[in-house]
C-alpha positions as CSV (number, residue, x, y, z in Angstrom):
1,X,98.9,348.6,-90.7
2,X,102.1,348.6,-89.6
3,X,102.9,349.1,-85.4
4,X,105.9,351.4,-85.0
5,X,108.0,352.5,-82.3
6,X,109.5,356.0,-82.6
7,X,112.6,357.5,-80.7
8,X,111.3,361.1,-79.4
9,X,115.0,361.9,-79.2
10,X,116.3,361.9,-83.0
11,X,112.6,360.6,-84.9
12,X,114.1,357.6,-86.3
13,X,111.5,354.6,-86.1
14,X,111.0,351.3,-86.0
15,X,108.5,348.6,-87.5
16,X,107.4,346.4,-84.6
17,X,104.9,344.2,-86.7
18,X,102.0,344.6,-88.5
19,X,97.9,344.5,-86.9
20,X,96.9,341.2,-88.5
21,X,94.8,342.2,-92.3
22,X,93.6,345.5,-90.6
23,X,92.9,347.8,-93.7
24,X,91.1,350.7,-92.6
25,X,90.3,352.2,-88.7
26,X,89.3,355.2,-87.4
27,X,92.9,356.3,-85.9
28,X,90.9,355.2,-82.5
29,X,93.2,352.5,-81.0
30,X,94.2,352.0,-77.0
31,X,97.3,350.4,-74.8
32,X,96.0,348.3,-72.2
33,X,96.3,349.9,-68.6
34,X,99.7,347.5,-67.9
35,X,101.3,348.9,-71.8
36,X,101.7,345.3,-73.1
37,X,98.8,345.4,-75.6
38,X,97.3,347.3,-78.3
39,X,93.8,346.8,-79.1
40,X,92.0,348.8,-82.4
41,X,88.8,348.4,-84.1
42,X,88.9,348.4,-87.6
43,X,87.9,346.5,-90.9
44,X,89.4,343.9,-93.0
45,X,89.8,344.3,-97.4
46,X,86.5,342.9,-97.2
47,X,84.6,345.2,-95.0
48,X,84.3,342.7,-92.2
49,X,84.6,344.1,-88.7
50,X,87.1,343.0,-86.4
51,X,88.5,344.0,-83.2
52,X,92.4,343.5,-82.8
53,X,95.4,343.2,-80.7
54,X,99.0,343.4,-80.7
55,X,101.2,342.4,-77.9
56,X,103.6,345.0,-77.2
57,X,105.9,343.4,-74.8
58,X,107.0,340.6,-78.0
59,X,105.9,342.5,-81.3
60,X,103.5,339.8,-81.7
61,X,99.6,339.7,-83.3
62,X,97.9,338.7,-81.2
63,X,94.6,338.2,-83.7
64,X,91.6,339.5,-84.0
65,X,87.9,339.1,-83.4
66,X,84.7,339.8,-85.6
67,X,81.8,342.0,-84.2
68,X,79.0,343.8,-84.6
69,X,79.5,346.0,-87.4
70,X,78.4,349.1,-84.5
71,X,81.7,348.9,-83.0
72,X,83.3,349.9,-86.0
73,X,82.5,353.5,-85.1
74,X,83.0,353.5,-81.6
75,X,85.3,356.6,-80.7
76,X,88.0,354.9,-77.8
77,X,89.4,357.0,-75.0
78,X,91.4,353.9,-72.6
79,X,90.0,352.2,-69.9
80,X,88.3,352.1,-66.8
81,X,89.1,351.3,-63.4
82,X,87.8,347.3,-63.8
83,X,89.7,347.3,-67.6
84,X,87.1,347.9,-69.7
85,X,87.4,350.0,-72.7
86,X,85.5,353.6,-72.8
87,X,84.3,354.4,-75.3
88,X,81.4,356.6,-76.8
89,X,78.8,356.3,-80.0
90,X,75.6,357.4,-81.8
91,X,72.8,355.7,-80.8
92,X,70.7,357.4,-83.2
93,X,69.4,359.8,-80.1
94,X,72.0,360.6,-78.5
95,X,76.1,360.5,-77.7
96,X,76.5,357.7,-75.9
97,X,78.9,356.9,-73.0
98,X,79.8,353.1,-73.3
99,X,82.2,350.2,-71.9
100,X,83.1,347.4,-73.5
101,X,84.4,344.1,-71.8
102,X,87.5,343.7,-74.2
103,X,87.0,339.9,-73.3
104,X,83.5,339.3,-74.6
105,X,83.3,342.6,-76.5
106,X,79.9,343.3,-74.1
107,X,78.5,346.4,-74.2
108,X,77.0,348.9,-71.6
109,X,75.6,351.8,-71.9
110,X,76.8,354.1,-69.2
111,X,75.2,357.7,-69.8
112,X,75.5,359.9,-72.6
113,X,77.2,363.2,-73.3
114,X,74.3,365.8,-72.6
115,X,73.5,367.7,-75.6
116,X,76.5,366.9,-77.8
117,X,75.4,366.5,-81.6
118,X,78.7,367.0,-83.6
119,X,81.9,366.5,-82.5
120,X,85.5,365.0,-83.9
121,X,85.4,362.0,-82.2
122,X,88.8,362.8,-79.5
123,X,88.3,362.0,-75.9
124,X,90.7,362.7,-73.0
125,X,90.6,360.7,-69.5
126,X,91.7,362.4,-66.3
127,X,92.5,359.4,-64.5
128,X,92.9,361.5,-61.1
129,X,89.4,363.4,-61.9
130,X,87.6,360.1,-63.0
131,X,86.6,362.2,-65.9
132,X,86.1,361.9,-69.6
133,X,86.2,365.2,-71.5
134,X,85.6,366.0,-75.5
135,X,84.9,369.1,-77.7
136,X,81.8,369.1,-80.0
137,X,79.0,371.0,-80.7
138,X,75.4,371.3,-79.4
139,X,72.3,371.3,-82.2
140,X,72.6,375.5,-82.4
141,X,76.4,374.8,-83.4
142,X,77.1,376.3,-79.5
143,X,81.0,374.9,-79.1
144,X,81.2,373.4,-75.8
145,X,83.5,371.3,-73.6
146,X,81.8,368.2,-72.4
147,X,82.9,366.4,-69.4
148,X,81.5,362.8,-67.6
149,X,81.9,361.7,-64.7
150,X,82.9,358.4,-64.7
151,X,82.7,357.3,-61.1
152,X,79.4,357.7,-60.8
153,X,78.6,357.3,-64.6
154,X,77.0,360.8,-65.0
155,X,76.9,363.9,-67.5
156,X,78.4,366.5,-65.7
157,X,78.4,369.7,-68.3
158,X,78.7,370.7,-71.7
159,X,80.6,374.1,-70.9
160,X,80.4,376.9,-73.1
161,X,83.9,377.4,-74.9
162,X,83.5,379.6,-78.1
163,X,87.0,380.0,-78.7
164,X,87.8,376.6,-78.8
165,X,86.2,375.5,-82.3
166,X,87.9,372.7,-83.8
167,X,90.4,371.8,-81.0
168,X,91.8,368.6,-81.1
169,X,92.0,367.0,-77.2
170,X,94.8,365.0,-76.6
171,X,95.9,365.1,-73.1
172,X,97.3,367.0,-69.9
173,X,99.5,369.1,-68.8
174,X,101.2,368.5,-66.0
């Protein structure tokens, strides 16, 4: 997979470098909170799991690291006030609300997102609410918004929002 920088101005674009042997992800990849690195889990040719990074400041691989094949299909939304990616996953019960210690690739549960039981996998932060927000449905295919607090790790609601079936969340207005 190729990195790419695009002018917003006139779309022309530019290959930065490639991520290391990384042959298939899940389109869920995250700058760090300073914008010098790109981090993605994704697999190699092989199936193997690995966890990547790409140094944006010098166009450089950094590498990449194997893990447990569970991370693979961890959805990413950024990170969290000590650096730690947020993320979310299925635990088989539920929709769970997770960091990961980039580092170490540790992982903690941190809640779950109430009733959610389908969703598309996107996930917006609202760095000035604290929040992490995404669109899914509940088990009665009820459309909801789903917010979680993440200042004091905690499900906040699943809101009712029938009109909004199949939104794709991707950010703020200002």
């Amino acid at each position: 997979e190729d990195v790419i920088a695009i002018d917003l101005d006139n779309t022309s674009s530019m290959v930065l470098g490639q991520v290391g042997d990384l042959m298939w992800w899940s389109r869920q990849l995250v700058i760090s909170p300073d914008g010098t690195t790109l981090y993605v889990f994704g697999k190699t040719a092989d199936e193997i799991g690995m966890f990547y990074s790409f140094d944006l400041e010098s166009d450089t691989y950094l590498g990449a690291v194997e893990h447990d094949p569970v991370l693979t299909d961890v959805a990413l939304a950024g990170f969290d006030a000590q650096e730690r990616l947020i993320g979310a996953w299925w635990s088989g019960v539920a929709e769970e609300v997770i960091v990961i210690d980039p580092d170490t690739l540790d992982v903690e549960v941190i809640g779950e997102f109430g009733d959610l039981y389908w969703w598309t996998r996107d996930m917006v932060m609202s760095p000035d609410k604290g929040r992490l927000y995404t669109m899914g449905h509940d088990e009665s295919e009820q459309t909801k918004l789903y917010s979680f607090d993440l200042s004091n790790d905690e499900f906040i609601a699943g809101l009712p929002a029938p009109d909004l079936f199949d939104v794709t969340l991707v950010g703020f207005a200002d």
